[in-house]
Amino acid sequence: MTRPTYKIISYGCQMNAYDSELMAGVLEAKGYSLTDSEKDSDVLLVNTCIVRGSAEERALGRLAKLKALKQERPDRILGVCGCLAQRDAEALFDRFPHLDLVLGTRAIPSLPELLDRLGAGERPLASVEECEHPYQVNAVPVRKSSLRTLVPIMSGCNNWCSYCIVPQVRGREVSRPAGTILDEIRALVQVGTRDVTLVGQNVNSYHDGRTDFANLLGKINDINDLLRIRYITSHPRDANARHVDAVSSLSKVCDHFHLPVQSGSNRVLDRMNRGYTREHYMELVEGIRDRLPEATITTDIIVGFPGETQAEYEETIDLVENVRFDSAFTFFYNVRVGTRAADWPDDVPLEEKKTRLSRLIELQERISLEKNQGMIGRQVEVLSEGPARRKDRHGGSQLVGRTTGDKCVVYTGKPEDVGRLVPLSITDAAAHTLFGKAAE
Ligand code: SAH
Ligand code: SF4
Ligand code: F3S
């Protein structure tokens, strides 16, 4: 008998990416095998994100499209999971009657049982309850890549930034025990992981009762054969000198700080409930540049927040000009129903939001390019990840590697480079990619 098949369509942040890997593990433990084809799948799950309106529309559009697949084969199991599933729960069955399963963000431990019940013909089924240990599942995640791997160190978020839906759909912050995290990373290293990314909405507040974030980094740094440690996301309120010390003293922790600033205006930061000022942020940046002048700094920024005046926006532009981020994820504000900011007038017109965003993007692109051009002629060490998407002009094999600062470098290399640290010198630069050759 052939094994039943599954496919998971995954949107959203690294949290969702990991959850999809874990759900794939649950499905494989139940005897399912992966298929690339939606049409061939016996179980099809859509892991959704609703952090901004565009993400929500994408998720809703995808779910609507599944109707045809259901008509084609009514016995197929169609499920929605992730943040939309958590927010809308059973109401999704009214809107999309072709769905069989709604699985919330903390309900993965109940997936094996739900699959059995679905298999026995019971449907539709929903599970969106709170669960203290959303990652305690008797299955091994199926990894997208063995070389670079995501490992969650906590779930949930306690911050209540006034614009953000995440705390509502991910629940209260819970740290995983350090021992579990270390065991998982050790096992991953055995099967080829060299670069691990620790994932949490605010990794700086990690605490399992005994170990805090800086201590956790220290323990992971001691794991043999692991080459690099990354983490996402830091919160500028909680990232402090101790954190910077840990990064500078621990050899495997990458020299990259992703510090979402969101705005350069204290009045806006206060309304966003971010818990820090522009001055605090600038001090943090100066502290990093003093200790680790080569470290990269990246950020997230929202423009057009309720009540953002032209002058407040200019403060963000001014901050971006001053900090000179290596890169930035930039967004215009989207109302998320149920958040505090949704009670305030969304009073920056859409056209104005777009104008503010495009000027910011233009500025950041220029800075990203200038920073990358400044690296031409310099020596870097990359962890070689595998073939780059394009061939070089001479038909040679182009590889891509990543610097400690998380910059991608395309270079002509040897197959045995993959999985190793390779010294390169930078020969050319674009805003989002560097080009290099083997260092002499
Ligand atoms: N926990 C992380 C990431 C949260 S979501 C953090 O605190 O930074 C990723 C980014 O989406 C946020 O940093 C923010 O810039 C953006 N974002 C979140 N809600 C938004 C909204 N309602 N409108 C526009 N951008 C938003
Ligand atoms: Fe959202 Fe703020 Fe939590 Fe990040 S820290 S997930 S922006 S509430
Ligand atoms: Fe999106 Fe949920 Fe992550 S809303 S950003 S997938 S926590």
PDB file of C-alpha atoms in Angstrom, residues 326 365-376 390 407-408 426-435:
ATOM      1  CA  ASP A 326      22.710  47.541   7.027  1.00  0.00           C
ATOM      2  CA  GLU A 365      18.434  51.154  -0.264  1.00  0.00           C
ATOM      3  CA  ARG A 366      21.041  53.875  -0.805  1.00  0.00           C
ATOM      4  CA  ILE A 367      22.552  53.271   2.639  1.00  0.00           C
ATOM      5  CA  SER A 368      22.508  49.465   2.181  1.00  0.00           C
ATOM      6  CA  LEU A 369      24.321  49.847  -1.131  1.00  0.00           C
ATOM      7  CA  GLU A 370      26.868  52.300   0.286  1.00  0.00           C
ATOM      8  CA  LYS A 371      27.566  50.009   3.242  1.00  0.00           C
ATOM      9  CA  ASN A 372      28.020  47.000   0.966  1.00  0.00           C
ATOM     10  CA  GLN A 373      30.244  48.973  -1.417  1.00  0.00           C
ATOM     11  CA  GLY A 374      32.349  49.898   1.601  1.00  0.00           C
ATOM     12  CA  MET A 375      33.138  46.197   1.946  1.00  0.00           C
ATOM     13  CA  ILE A 376      34.760  45.886  -1.480  1.00  0.00           C
ATOM     14  CA  ARG A 390      22.725  31.831 -10.917  1.00  0.00           C
ATOM     15  CA  LYS A 407      25.113  39.295   4.384  1.00  0.00           C
ATOM     16  CA  CYS A 408      24.903  36.931   1.420  1.00  0.00           C
ATOM     17  CA  ILE A 426      34.799  40.992  -1.546  1.00  0.00           C
ATOM     18  CA  THR A 427      35.031  42.088  -5.169  1.00  0.00           C
ATOM     19  CA  ASP A 428      31.681  43.739  -5.873  1.00  0.00           C
ATOM     20  CA  ALA A 429      28.479  44.784  -4.157  1.00  0.00           C
ATOM     21  CA  ALA A 430      24.777  45.372  -4.729  1.00  0.00           C
ATOM     22  CA  ALA A 431      22.293  46.615  -2.106  1.00  0.00           C
ATOM     23  CA  HIS A 432      21.332  43.105  -0.998  1.00  0.00           C
ATOM     24  CA  THR A 433      24.195  40.893  -2.198  1.00  0.00           C
ATOM     25  CA  LEU A 434      27.983  40.879  -2.075  1.00  0.00           C
ATOM     26  CA  PHE A 435      30.232  39.144  -4.598  1.00  0.00           C
TER      27      PHE A 435
END
